[in-house]
GROMACS .gro file of C-alpha atoms in nm:
model
  487
    1MET     CA    1  -1.115   0.314  -5.934
    2SER     CA    2  -1.253  -0.041  -5.953
    3GLU     CA    3  -1.594  -0.136  -5.818
    4HIS     CA    4  -1.519  -0.506  -5.851
    5LYS     CA    5  -1.586  -0.696  -5.530
    6ILE     CA    6  -1.340  -0.978  -5.478
    7GLU     CA    7  -1.475  -1.309  -5.355
    8LEU     CA    8  -1.236  -1.461  -5.103
    9TYR     CA    9  -1.186  -1.800  -5.268
   10PRO     CA   10  -1.368  -1.799  -5.604
   11SER     CA   11  -1.170  -2.109  -5.710
   12ARG     CA   12  -1.427  -2.306  -5.510
   13GLN     CA   13  -1.669  -2.243  -5.797
   14PHE     CA   14  -1.429  -2.362  -6.065
   15LYS     CA   15  -1.667  -2.614  -6.223
   16GLN     CA   16  -1.953  -2.365  -6.257
   17GLN     CA   17  -1.718  -2.096  -6.391
   18ALA     CA   18  -1.567  -2.340  -6.641
   19ARG     CA   19  -1.913  -2.435  -6.771
   20ALA     CA   20  -1.999  -2.068  -6.818
   21ALA     CA   21  -1.674  -2.006  -7.006
   22LEU     CA   22  -1.732  -2.306  -7.232
   23ALA     CA   23  -2.073  -2.165  -7.323
   24ASP     CA   24  -1.920  -1.829  -7.427
   25GLY     CA   25  -1.851  -1.873  -7.797
   26GLU     CA   26  -1.687  -1.532  -7.840
   27LEU     CA   27  -1.446  -1.598  -7.553
   28ARG     CA   28  -1.349  -1.936  -7.693
   29HIS     CA   29  -1.290  -1.789  -8.038
   30SER     CA   30  -1.069  -1.514  -7.897
   31LEU     CA   31  -0.870  -1.753  -7.682
   32ARG     CA   32  -0.816  -2.004  -7.959
   33GLY     CA   33  -0.680  -1.740  -8.194
   34ALA     CA   34  -0.455  -1.590  -7.925
   35MET     CA   35  -0.316  -1.925  -7.811
   36ASP     CA   36  -0.245  -2.038  -8.168
   37PHE     CA   37  -0.060  -1.710  -8.230
   38LEU     CA   38   0.149  -1.742  -7.914
   39MET     CA   39   0.236  -2.105  -7.978
   40ALA     CA   40   0.351  -2.020  -8.330
   41LYS     CA   41   0.561  -1.727  -8.200
   42ARG     CA   42   0.733  -1.947  -7.943
   43LEU     CA   43   0.803  -2.215  -8.201
   44SER     CA   44   0.967  -1.965  -8.436
   45ALA     CA   45   1.174  -1.820  -8.148
   46PHE     CA   46   1.325  -2.162  -8.074
   47ASP     CA   47   1.405  -2.276  -8.427
   48ASP     CA   48   1.708  -2.481  -8.315
   49PRO     CA   49   1.594  -2.785  -8.111
   50ALA     CA   50   1.947  -2.855  -7.987
   51GLU     CA   51   1.982  -2.499  -7.855
   52LEU     CA   52   1.642  -2.520  -7.689
   53ASP     CA   53   1.727  -2.848  -7.515
   54ALA     CA   54   2.059  -2.712  -7.392
   55LEU     CA   55   1.906  -2.384  -7.275
   56ARG     CA   56   1.621  -2.558  -7.092
   57ALA     CA   57   1.868  -2.789  -6.918
   58LEU     CA   58   2.077  -2.486  -6.817
   59GLY     CA   59   1.770  -2.298  -6.694
   60GLU     CA   60   1.657  -2.594  -6.488
   61ALA     CA   61   2.004  -2.635  -6.337
   62ILE     CA   62   2.024  -2.266  -6.244
   63ARG     CA   63   1.684  -2.263  -6.079
   64GLN     CA   64   1.748  -2.585  -5.888
   65ARG     CA   65   2.090  -2.468  -5.772
   66CYS     CA   66   1.950  -2.137  -5.650
   67LEU     CA   67   1.656  -2.302  -5.476
   68SER     CA   68   1.889  -2.550  -5.303
   69ARG     CA   69   2.061  -2.249  -5.144
   70LEU     CA   70   1.752  -2.033  -5.104
   71PRO     CA   71   1.782  -1.944  -4.730
   72ASP     CA   72   2.148  -1.841  -4.768
   73LEU     CA   73   2.084  -1.649  -5.089
   74LEU     CA   74   1.797  -1.456  -4.934
   75GLU     CA   75   2.021  -1.348  -4.647
   76GLN     CA   76   2.295  -1.252  -4.893
   77LEU     CA   77   2.043  -1.056  -5.102
   78GLU     CA   78   1.925  -0.866  -4.795
   79ALA     CA   79   2.284  -0.782  -4.696
   80ARG     CA   80   2.378  -0.660  -5.046
   81LEU     CA   81   2.062  -0.456  -5.089
   82SER     CA   82   2.101  -0.298  -4.747
   83ALA     CA   83   2.460  -0.204  -4.834
   84ASN     CA   84   2.324  -0.047  -5.155
   85GLY     CA   85   2.071   0.161  -4.961
   86VAL     CA   86   1.763  -0.053  -5.027
   87GLN     CA   87   1.544  -0.134  -4.726
   88VAL     CA   88   1.428  -0.498  -4.716
   89HIS     CA   89   1.104  -0.614  -4.553
   90TRP     CA   90   0.992  -0.973  -4.491
   91ALA     CA   91   0.626  -1.073  -4.513
   92GLU     CA   92   0.502  -1.419  -4.420
   93THR     CA   93   0.142  -1.362  -4.536
   94ALA     CA   94  -0.043  -1.153  -4.790
   95ASP     CA   95  -0.200  -0.942  -4.515
   96GLU     CA   96   0.141  -0.869  -4.365
   97ALA     CA   97   0.275  -0.759  -4.705
   98ASN     CA   98  -0.025  -0.529  -4.752
   99ARG     CA   99   0.029  -0.374  -4.409
  100ILE     CA  100   0.398  -0.313  -4.480
  101ILE     CA  101   0.328  -0.142  -4.812
  102HIS     CA  102   0.041   0.065  -4.674
  103GLY     CA  103   0.262   0.171  -4.383
  104LEU     CA  104   0.531   0.296  -4.622
  105VAL     CA  105   0.274   0.493  -4.822
  106GLU     CA  106   0.099   0.629  -4.514
  107ALA     CA  107   0.428   0.749  -4.364
  108ARG     CA  108   0.456   0.988  -4.659
  109SER     CA  109   0.086   1.081  -4.662
  110GLY     CA  110   0.066   0.924  -5.005
  111ARG     CA  111  -0.264   0.914  -5.191
  112LEU     CA  112  -0.166   0.792  -5.538
  113MET     CA  113   0.039   0.486  -5.634
  114VAL     CA  114   0.129   0.410  -5.994
  115LYS     CA  115   0.210   0.045  -6.054
  116GLY     CA  116   0.420  -0.149  -6.298
  117LYS     CA  117   0.324  -0.507  -6.372
  118SER     CA  118   0.336  -0.726  -6.062
  119MET     CA  119   0.156  -1.060  -6.030
  120VAL     CA  120   0.254  -1.077  -5.663
  121SER     CA  121   0.063  -0.755  -5.597
  122GLU     CA  122  -0.236  -0.922  -5.766
  123GLU     CA  123  -0.179  -1.226  -5.547
  124ILE     CA  124  -0.214  -1.021  -5.227
  125GLU     CA  125  -0.492  -0.801  -5.378
  126LEU     CA  126  -0.295  -0.489  -5.292
  127ASN     CA  127  -0.508  -0.252  -5.503
  128HIS     CA  128  -0.824  -0.328  -5.310
  129TYR     CA  129  -0.643  -0.316  -4.976
  130LEU     CA  130  -0.507   0.032  -5.051
  131GLU     CA  131  -0.830   0.165  -5.203
  132ALA     CA  132  -1.016   0.066  -4.886
  133ARG     CA  133  -0.771   0.292  -4.698
  134GLY     CA  134  -0.793   0.595  -4.924
  135VAL     CA  135  -0.497   0.526  -5.155
  136ALA     CA  136  -0.559   0.499  -5.529
  137ALA     CA  137  -0.346   0.231  -5.695
  138VAL     CA  138  -0.343   0.264  -6.075
  139GLU     CA  139  -0.202   0.000  -6.309
  140SER     CA  140   0.027   0.139  -6.579
  141ASP     CA  141   0.081  -0.179  -6.780
  142MET     CA  142  -0.167  -0.140  -7.067
  143GLY     CA  143  -0.324  -0.483  -7.025
  144GLU     CA  144  -0.349  -0.444  -6.648
  145TYR     CA  145  -0.494  -0.094  -6.692
  146ILE     CA  146  -0.764  -0.231  -6.923
  147VAL     CA  147  -0.876  -0.504  -6.684
  148GLN     CA  148  -0.864  -0.261  -6.393
  149LEU     CA  149  -1.095  -0.021  -6.579
  150ALA     CA  150  -1.323  -0.318  -6.652
  151GLY     CA  151  -1.328  -0.419  -6.284
  152GLU     CA  152  -1.180  -0.759  -6.363
  153LYS     CA  153  -0.880  -0.968  -6.268
  154PRO     CA  154  -0.610  -1.052  -6.524
  155THR     CA  155  -0.687  -1.361  -6.728
  156HIS     CA  156  -0.323  -1.435  -6.822
  157ILE     CA  157  -0.001  -1.372  -6.630
  158ILE     CA  158   0.178  -1.213  -6.929
  159MET     CA  159  -0.115  -1.068  -7.128
  160PRO     CA  160  -0.381  -0.975  -6.871
  161ALA     CA  161  -0.641  -0.856  -7.125
  162ILE     CA  162  -0.593  -1.127  -7.386
  163HIS     CA  163  -0.962  -1.216  -7.361
  164LYS     CA  164  -1.065  -0.865  -7.471
  165THR     CA  165  -1.138  -0.773  -7.832
  166LYS     CA  166  -1.057  -0.430  -7.974
  167ALA     CA  167  -1.432  -0.358  -7.971
  168ASP     CA  168  -1.443  -0.441  -7.598
  169ILE     CA  169  -1.156  -0.200  -7.531
  170ALA     CA  170  -1.306   0.071  -7.752
  171ARG     CA  171  -1.633   0.058  -7.556
  172LEU     CA  172  -1.446   0.049  -7.226
  173PHE     CA  173  -1.235   0.359  -7.302
  174HIS     CA  174  -1.538   0.543  -7.441
  175ASP     CA  175  -1.743   0.468  -7.127
  176LYS     CA  176  -1.474   0.508  -6.861
  177LEU     CA  177  -1.250   0.788  -6.990
  178PRO     CA  178  -1.443   1.117  -7.021
  179GLY     CA  179  -1.435   1.276  -7.362
  180THR     CA  180  -1.290   0.971  -7.536
  181PRO     CA  181  -1.439   0.907  -7.882
  182TYR     CA  182  -1.527   0.554  -7.982
  183THR     CA  183  -1.260   0.402  -8.207
  184GLU     CA  184  -1.148   0.051  -8.287
  185ASP     CA  185  -0.816   0.158  -8.433
  186VAL     CA  186  -0.556  -0.026  -8.225
  187ASP     CA  187  -0.288   0.242  -8.249
  188GLU     CA  188  -0.535   0.509  -8.141
  189LEU     CA  189  -0.652   0.296  -7.848
  190ILE     CA  190  -0.293   0.253  -7.729
  191GLN     CA  191  -0.233   0.628  -7.750
  192ILE     CA  192  -0.555   0.696  -7.558
  193GLY     CA  193  -0.441   0.464  -7.281
  194ARG     CA  194  -0.094   0.615  -7.270
  195GLY     CA  195  -0.234   0.965  -7.263
  196ALA     CA  196  -0.456   0.880  -6.965
  197LEU     CA  197  -0.159   0.736  -6.776
  198ARG     CA  198   0.115   0.986  -6.863
  199ARG     CA  199   0.028   1.248  -6.603
  200LEU     CA  200  -0.001   0.987  -6.327
  201TYR     CA  201   0.375   0.927  -6.323
  202LEU     CA  202   0.436   1.288  -6.229
  203ASP     CA  203   0.152   1.308  -5.978
  204ALA     CA  204   0.214   0.974  -5.805
  205ASP     CA  205   0.353   0.968  -5.452
  206VAL     CA  206   0.471   0.609  -5.486
  207GLY     CA  207   0.578   0.375  -5.766
  208LEU     CA  208   0.544   0.000  -5.725
  209SER     CA  209   0.688  -0.280  -5.937
  210GLY     CA  210   0.740  -0.652  -5.938
  211VAL     CA  211   1.075  -0.828  -5.975
  212ASN     CA  212   1.168  -1.088  -6.235
  213PHE     CA  213   1.506  -1.180  -6.088
  214ALA     CA  214   1.673  -1.066  -5.764
  215VAL     CA  215   2.051  -1.114  -5.777
  216ALA     CA  216   2.203  -1.203  -5.441
  217GLU     CA  217   2.564  -1.149  -5.556
  218THR     CA  218   2.517  -0.779  -5.637
  219GLY     CA  219   2.191  -0.682  -5.469
  220THR     CA  220   2.023  -0.608  -5.802
  221LEU     CA  221   1.653  -0.616  -5.887
  222CYS     CA  222   1.589  -0.705  -6.251
  223LEU     CA  223   1.268  -0.599  -6.422
  224VAL     CA  224   1.164  -0.721  -6.769
  225GLU     CA  225   0.915  -0.514  -6.971
  226ASN     CA  226   0.813  -0.395  -7.315
  227GLU     CA  227   0.625  -0.069  -7.260
  228GLY     CA  228   0.861   0.154  -7.060
  229ASN     CA  229   0.600   0.195  -6.786
  230GLY     CA  230   0.809  -0.010  -6.546
  231ARG     CA  231   1.102   0.226  -6.587
  232MET     CA  232   0.873   0.525  -6.528
  233CYS     CA  233   0.722   0.370  -6.213
  234THR     CA  234   1.063   0.294  -6.068
  235THR     CA  235   1.236   0.625  -6.146
  236VAL     CA  236   0.987   0.915  -6.146
  237PRO     CA  237   0.818   0.890  -5.800
  238ASP     CA  238   1.041   0.960  -5.501
  239LEU     CA  239   0.945   0.629  -5.338
  240HIS     CA  240   0.984   0.296  -5.519
  241ILE     CA  241   0.847  -0.022  -5.359
  242ALA     CA  242   0.928  -0.356  -5.521
  243ILE     CA  243   0.752  -0.676  -5.420
  244THR     CA  244   0.838  -1.034  -5.511
  245GLY     CA  245   0.810  -1.391  -5.394
  246ILE     CA  246   1.107  -1.535  -5.207
  247GLU     CA  247   1.173  -1.785  -5.488
  248LYS     CA  248   1.280  -1.518  -5.741
  249VAL     CA  249   1.633  -1.485  -5.602
  250VAL     CA  250   1.925  -1.607  -5.816
  251GLU     CA  251   2.282  -1.652  -5.702
  252LYS     CA  252   2.488  -1.463  -5.958
  253LEU     CA  253   2.444  -1.198  -6.223
  254ALA     CA  254   2.565  -1.458  -6.475
  255ASP     CA  255   2.252  -1.664  -6.395
  256VAL     CA  256   2.025  -1.397  -6.541
  257PRO     CA  257   2.100  -1.402  -6.919
  258PRO     CA  258   1.999  -1.767  -6.977
  259LEU     CA  259   1.680  -1.724  -6.776
  260TYR     CA  260   1.608  -1.394  -6.951
  261SER     CA  261   1.646  -1.560  -7.291
  262LEU     CA  262   1.413  -1.842  -7.189
  263LEU     CA  263   1.158  -1.602  -7.041
  264THR     CA  264   1.115  -1.366  -7.334
  265ARG     CA  265   1.112  -1.631  -7.604
  266SER     CA  266   0.881  -1.865  -7.412
  267ALA     CA  267   0.638  -1.590  -7.319
  268ILE     CA  268   0.574  -1.403  -7.643
  269GLY     CA  269   0.833  -1.530  -7.890
  270GLN     CA  270   1.061  -1.225  -7.861
  271PRO     CA  271   1.440  -1.269  -7.866
  272ILE     CA  272   1.462  -0.982  -7.617
  273THR     CA  273   1.226  -0.731  -7.458
  274THR     CA  274   1.234  -0.358  -7.522
  275TYR     CA  275   1.346  -0.275  -7.167
  276PHE     CA  276   1.555  -0.462  -6.913
  277ASN     CA  277   1.587  -0.263  -6.591
  278MET     CA  278   1.855  -0.333  -6.327
  279ILE     CA  279   1.792  -0.153  -5.999
  280SER     CA  280   2.060  -0.162  -5.731
  281GLY     CA  281   1.967   0.128  -5.507
  282PRO     CA  282   1.808   0.472  -5.471
  283ARG     CA  283   1.931   0.794  -5.632
  284ARG     CA  284   2.284   0.875  -5.528
  285ALA     CA  285   2.451   1.212  -5.478
  286GLY     CA  286   2.501   1.385  -5.810
  287GLU     CA  287   2.246   1.174  -5.998
  288LYS     CA  288   1.962   1.364  -6.162
  289ASP     CA  289   1.686   1.104  -6.155
  290GLY     CA  290   1.568   0.796  -5.971
  291PRO     CA  291   1.375   0.744  -5.647
  292ARG     CA  292   1.508   0.881  -5.322
  293GLU     CA  293   1.395   0.565  -5.139
  294VAL     CA  294   1.378   0.202  -5.253
  295HIS     CA  295   1.213  -0.077  -5.055
  296LEU     CA  296   1.184  -0.449  -5.132
  297VAL     CA  297   0.910  -0.668  -4.983
  298LEU     CA  298   0.995  -1.039  -4.988
  299LEU     CA  299   0.678  -1.248  -4.966
  300ASP     CA  300   0.638  -1.607  -4.851
  301ASN     CA  301   0.261  -1.666  -4.856
  302GLY     CA  302   0.279  -2.047  -4.873
  303ARG     CA  303   0.598  -2.077  -5.073
  304SER     CA  304   0.783  -2.227  -4.775
  305GLN     CA  305   0.529  -2.510  -4.775
  306ALA     CA  306   0.625  -2.602  -5.132
  307TYR     CA  307   0.994  -2.552  -5.053
  308ALA     CA  308   0.988  -2.797  -4.761
  309ASP     CA  309   0.898  -3.091  -4.988
  310ALA     CA  310   1.172  -3.210  -5.226
  311GLN     CA  311   0.925  -3.296  -5.502
  312LEU     CA  312   0.694  -2.995  -5.469
  313ARG     CA  313   0.990  -2.758  -5.449
  314LYS     CA  314   1.018  -2.782  -5.827
  315THR     CA  315   0.704  -2.567  -5.843
  316LEU     CA  316   0.919  -2.272  -5.734
  317GLN     CA  317   1.144  -2.303  -6.041
  318CYS     CA  318   0.880  -2.109  -6.238
  319ILE     CA  319   0.993  -1.788  -6.411
  320ARG     CA  320   0.634  -1.681  -6.495
  321CYS     CA  321   0.652  -1.699  -6.874
  322GLY     CA  322   0.300  -1.834  -6.926
  323ALA     CA  323   0.405  -2.091  -7.190
  324CYS     CA  324   0.228  -2.370  -7.004
  325MET     CA  325  -0.098  -2.174  -7.025
  326ASN     CA  326  -0.057  -2.100  -7.395
  327HIS     CA  327  -0.023  -2.471  -7.475
  328CYS     CA  328  -0.283  -2.606  -7.230
  329PRO     CA  329  -0.599  -2.741  -7.403
  330VAL     CA  330  -0.804  -2.669  -7.091
  331TYR     CA  331  -0.689  -2.307  -7.050
  332ALA     CA  332  -0.736  -2.244  -7.423
  333ARG     CA  333  -1.105  -2.331  -7.387
  334ILE     CA  334  -1.200  -2.165  -7.059
  335GLY     CA  335  -0.953  -1.878  -7.009
  336GLY     CA  336  -0.806  -1.753  -6.685
  337HIS     CA  337  -1.111  -1.618  -6.502
  338ALA     CA  338  -1.266  -1.964  -6.469
  339TYR     CA  339  -0.985  -2.072  -6.235
  340GLY     CA  340  -1.070  -1.795  -5.988
  341THR     CA  341  -0.708  -1.752  -5.883
  342THR     CA  342  -0.429  -1.505  -5.955
  343TYR     CA  343  -0.226  -1.770  -6.137
  344PRO     CA  344  -0.448  -1.965  -6.380
  345GLY     CA  345  -0.367  -2.255  -6.609
  346PRO     CA  346  -0.120  -2.534  -6.530
  347ILE     CA  347   0.115  -2.321  -6.319
  348GLY     CA  348  -0.180  -2.196  -6.116
  349GLU     CA  349  -0.300  -2.550  -6.062
  350ILE     CA  350   0.027  -2.641  -5.889
  351ILE     CA  351   0.109  -2.317  -5.706
  352SER     CA  352  -0.236  -2.199  -5.591
  353PRO     CA  353  -0.285  -2.494  -5.350
  354HIS     CA  354   0.022  -2.370  -5.160
  355LEU     CA  355  -0.092  -2.007  -5.159
  356LEU     CA  356  -0.459  -2.069  -5.073
  357GLY     CA  357  -0.465  -2.422  -4.931
  358LEU     CA  358  -0.606  -2.738  -5.087
  359GLU     CA  359  -0.935  -2.680  -4.908
  360ASN     CA  360  -0.992  -2.378  -5.132
  361THR     CA  361  -0.840  -2.513  -5.454
  362ARG     CA  362  -0.930  -2.881  -5.448
  363ASP     CA  363  -1.074  -2.878  -5.803
  364LEU     CA  364  -0.771  -2.716  -5.965
  365PRO     CA  365  -0.531  -3.016  -5.968
  366THR     CA  366  -0.799  -3.210  -6.156
  367ALA     CA  367  -0.852  -2.931  -6.414
  368SER     CA  368  -0.605  -3.095  -6.649
  369SER     CA  369  -0.612  -3.362  -6.917
  370LEU     CA  370  -0.255  -3.463  -6.818
  371CYS     CA  371  -0.160  -3.446  -7.185
  372GLY     CA  372   0.187  -3.331  -7.082
  373ALA     CA  373   0.208  -3.025  -7.309
  374CYS     CA  374   0.276  -2.796  -7.013
  375GLY     CA  375   0.576  -2.999  -6.902
  376GLU     CA  376   0.712  -3.024  -7.256
  377VAL     CA  377   0.719  -2.646  -7.311
  378CYS     CA  378   0.820  -2.531  -6.962
  379PRO     CA  379   1.150  -2.345  -7.014
  380VAL     CA  380   1.288  -2.461  -6.678
  381LYS     CA  381   1.151  -2.815  -6.709
  382ILE     CA  382   0.902  -2.818  -6.422
  383PRO     CA  383   0.734  -3.162  -6.435
  384ILE     CA  384   0.386  -3.011  -6.404
  385PRO     CA  385   0.189  -3.335  -6.470
  386GLU     CA  386   0.391  -3.503  -6.195
  387MET     CA  387   0.308  -3.215  -5.958
  388LEU     CA  388  -0.062  -3.241  -6.047
  389MET     CA  389  -0.068  -3.611  -5.967
  390ARG     CA  390   0.099  -3.547  -5.633
  391LEU     CA  391  -0.151  -3.273  -5.542
  392ARG     CA  392  -0.442  -3.497  -5.641
  393GLU     CA  393  -0.301  -3.758  -5.406
  394GLU     CA  394  -0.265  -3.506  -5.124
  395SER     CA  395  -0.619  -3.377  -5.172
  396GLN     CA  396  -0.747  -3.734  -5.129
  397ARG     CA  397  -0.515  -3.828  -4.843
  398PRO     CA  398  -0.704  -3.857  -4.510
  399ALA     CA  399  -0.662  -3.537  -4.311
  400GLY     CA  400  -0.540  -3.720  -4.003
  401GLU     CA  401  -0.274  -3.923  -4.180
  402ALA     CA  402   0.076  -3.830  -4.067
  403VAL     CA  403   0.318  -3.734  -4.347
  404SER     CA  404   0.659  -3.570  -4.352
  405HIS     CA  405   0.537  -3.242  -4.502
  406PRO     CA  406   0.158  -3.207  -4.468
  407LEU     CA  407  -0.007  -2.960  -4.703
  408ARG     CA  408  -0.261  -2.708  -4.583
  409GLY     CA  409  -0.602  -2.854  -4.662
  410GLN     CA  410  -0.476  -3.211  -4.692
  411GLY     CA  411  -0.767  -3.445  -4.766
  412ALA     CA  412  -0.997  -3.163  -4.881
  413ALA     CA  413  -1.134  -3.370  -5.172
  414ALA     CA  414  -1.157  -3.696  -4.977
  415SER     CA  415  -1.501  -3.857  -4.968
  416ALA     CA  416  -1.613  -4.125  -4.723
  417ALA     CA  417  -1.836  -4.280  -4.990
  418GLU     CA  418  -1.552  -4.290  -5.240
  419ARG     CA  419  -1.314  -4.446  -4.987
  420LEU     CA  420  -1.577  -4.709  -4.907
  421ALA     CA  421  -1.627  -4.785  -5.277
  422TRP     CA  422  -1.253  -4.831  -5.334
  423LYS     CA  423  -1.225  -5.048  -5.024
  424GLY     CA  424  -1.500  -5.273  -5.162
  425TRP     CA  425  -1.330  -5.280  -5.504
  426ARG     CA  426  -1.003  -5.385  -5.343
  427GLN     CA  427  -1.169  -5.666  -5.147
  428VAL     CA  428  -1.352  -5.798  -5.453
  429HIS     CA  429  -1.039  -5.803  -5.668
  430ALA     CA  430  -0.827  -5.958  -5.393
  431SER     CA  431  -1.055  -6.259  -5.354
  432PRO     CA  432  -1.108  -6.504  -5.646
  433ARG     CA  433  -1.437  -6.619  -5.495
  434LEU     CA  434  -1.574  -6.267  -5.448
  435TYR     CA  435  -1.456  -6.173  -5.796
  436ARG     CA  436  -1.643  -6.467  -5.954
  437TRP     CA  437  -1.959  -6.385  -5.760
  438PHE     CA  438  -1.934  -6.020  -5.858
  439GLY     CA  439  -1.888  -6.107  -6.225
  440TRP     CA  440  -2.183  -6.346  -6.214
  441GLY     CA  441  -2.408  -6.085  -6.053
  442ALA     CA  442  -2.293  -5.796  -6.271
  443THR     CA  443  -2.368  -5.977  -6.597
  444ARG     CA  444  -2.719  -6.070  -6.484
  445LEU     CA  445  -2.809  -5.733  -6.335
  446ARG     CA  446  -2.654  -5.511  -6.601
  447LYS     CA  447  -2.996  -5.401  -6.727
  448LEU     CA  448  -3.045  -5.221  -6.395
  449ALA     CA  449  -2.746  -4.994  -6.459
  450LEU     CA  450  -2.823  -4.621  -6.489
  451GLY     CA  451  -2.864  -4.488  -6.842
  452GLY     CA  452  -2.654  -4.175  -6.783
  453GLN     CA  453  -2.332  -4.214  -6.587
  454LEU     CA  454  -2.169  -3.872  -6.571
  455GLY     CA  455  -1.942  -3.783  -6.860
  456TRP     CA  456  -1.860  -4.137  -6.962
  457THR     CA  457  -2.196  -4.202  -7.128
  458GLN     CA  458  -2.313  -3.849  -7.212
  459ASN     CA  459  -2.283  -3.902  -7.585
  460HIS     CA  460  -2.574  -3.891  -7.830
  461ALA     CA  461  -2.388  -4.108  -8.079
  462PRO     CA  462  -2.369  -4.484  -8.016
  463LEU     CA  463  -2.047  -4.611  -7.865
  464THR     CA  464  -1.807  -4.746  -8.128
  465PRO     CA  465  -1.499  -4.964  -8.095
  466ALA     CA  466  -1.164  -4.793  -8.063
  467PRO     CA  467  -0.972  -4.740  -8.390
  468LYS     CA  468  -0.761  -5.031  -8.498
  469THR     CA  469  -0.389  -5.017  -8.445
  470LEU     CA  470  -0.154  -4.958  -8.736
  471HIS     CA  471  -0.028  -5.316  -8.705
  472GLU     CA  472  -0.381  -5.456  -8.738
  473MET     CA  473  -0.457  -5.240  -9.041
  474VAL     CA  474  -0.137  -5.351  -9.218
  475ARG     CA  475  -0.220  -5.715  -9.157
  476GLU     CA  476  -0.575  -5.672  -9.293
  477ARG     CA  477  -0.451  -5.487  -9.601
  478GLU     CA  478  -0.198  -5.757  -9.682
  479ALA     CA  479  -0.459  -6.026  -9.630
  480ARG     CA  480  -0.690  -5.853  -9.881
  481ARG     CA  481  -0.403  -5.843 -10.132
  482GLY     CA  482  -0.363  -6.217 -10.099
  483GLY     CA  483  -0.033  -6.196  -9.922
  484GLY     CA  484  -0.167  -6.374  -9.615
  485GLU     CA  485  -0.115  -6.258  -9.259
  486ARG     CA  486   0.219  -6.200  -9.104
  487PRO     CA  487   0.319  -6.448  -8.836
   0.00000   0.00000   0.00000
């Protein structure tokens, strides 16, 4: 379906892509309006600060407890699912996951897969892998369907087509769906999309979905959605394949409601989604619907690297709500495509280096102002700024330096010239004599300094002193009133 050619590691061009996004006025306008709307919705959904604090603390505790027992829980999940009739497959890499899924489809001579929303399938670029082998993979989530028709990647993990206007979608449907009249009526556009997808559920050989939570206690796959397409994908075709990262497992069914409440309210400000699917096995004797086979693919793809480090393990607490993106001043200005990765924004900046290696994502940990908004709104309290600082350190660490848990691509951003400059700086500031000589020379040679020094001096207005502190302004005001200065 899509003619889009995927570049292997487009995140290498982050700076150029960010500049292009900043120059797109329409994109920035759309993003600003969307982010403001989502932030307001989240704020209204958590109108009790005490409840929010308690729920976030509970969510963090659940995720950390489950991650601390991850190997055991994964084995328990496999045992429970197998007892329920679900076949479990383990994939260490994206290519291995693609081969497993293609093998399951090929064994049934399948030619059409209809997909519910799955960021992990985007992560492994499953659609393009299958299309290259004669299998059409069609997205049924409306946002995913729109970006697939446009030959693009999602720009947001919850709302893939948030960068599109209704005029964009109207033109897209008119051009790509034969016989479709041009209309900008939102309700009509939704019905057009649904009409194009409806028949696919009946014709599809395979349905594929993601997983929001996998419960080890019961062997249950939980799927959160609003459109009903996920339920269709997982019940109408005879073969259902679910794919998820290994970190999505939780210990008990009782762990799900708090995380579910945090997920829906943090993502789009809803108290609950329209559909919450719980899948524990294939169709049983006497049941009239459901798939005859269910398979689960558990994907590592770099997650074990993050898990091995006690600090970086917190990255895996993520429940994929997208709140960090909605509140990020950088994402709100450049959108998701500039990052060049499946997971954009703050969460992408800390998870993509594990999935793709620091050598291919070295600019992403620095694509942040470190304002802390992402950490403040994270429903499971991932300290994202702390993670970014750690990844910046690892990207500068010499590649040959021995550490307990080396990251793939360690030292990718290291520069010999930069190391030499810092070594000289350290020597100058460690020696009083060198420091005095440096100060003497710098003051006399300052006229030789370059006029434009990167972003620090690229300002047409003259430099002005920093604003005065509140204390200074109070003292000046009282002095003008004749009250004298405070001691």
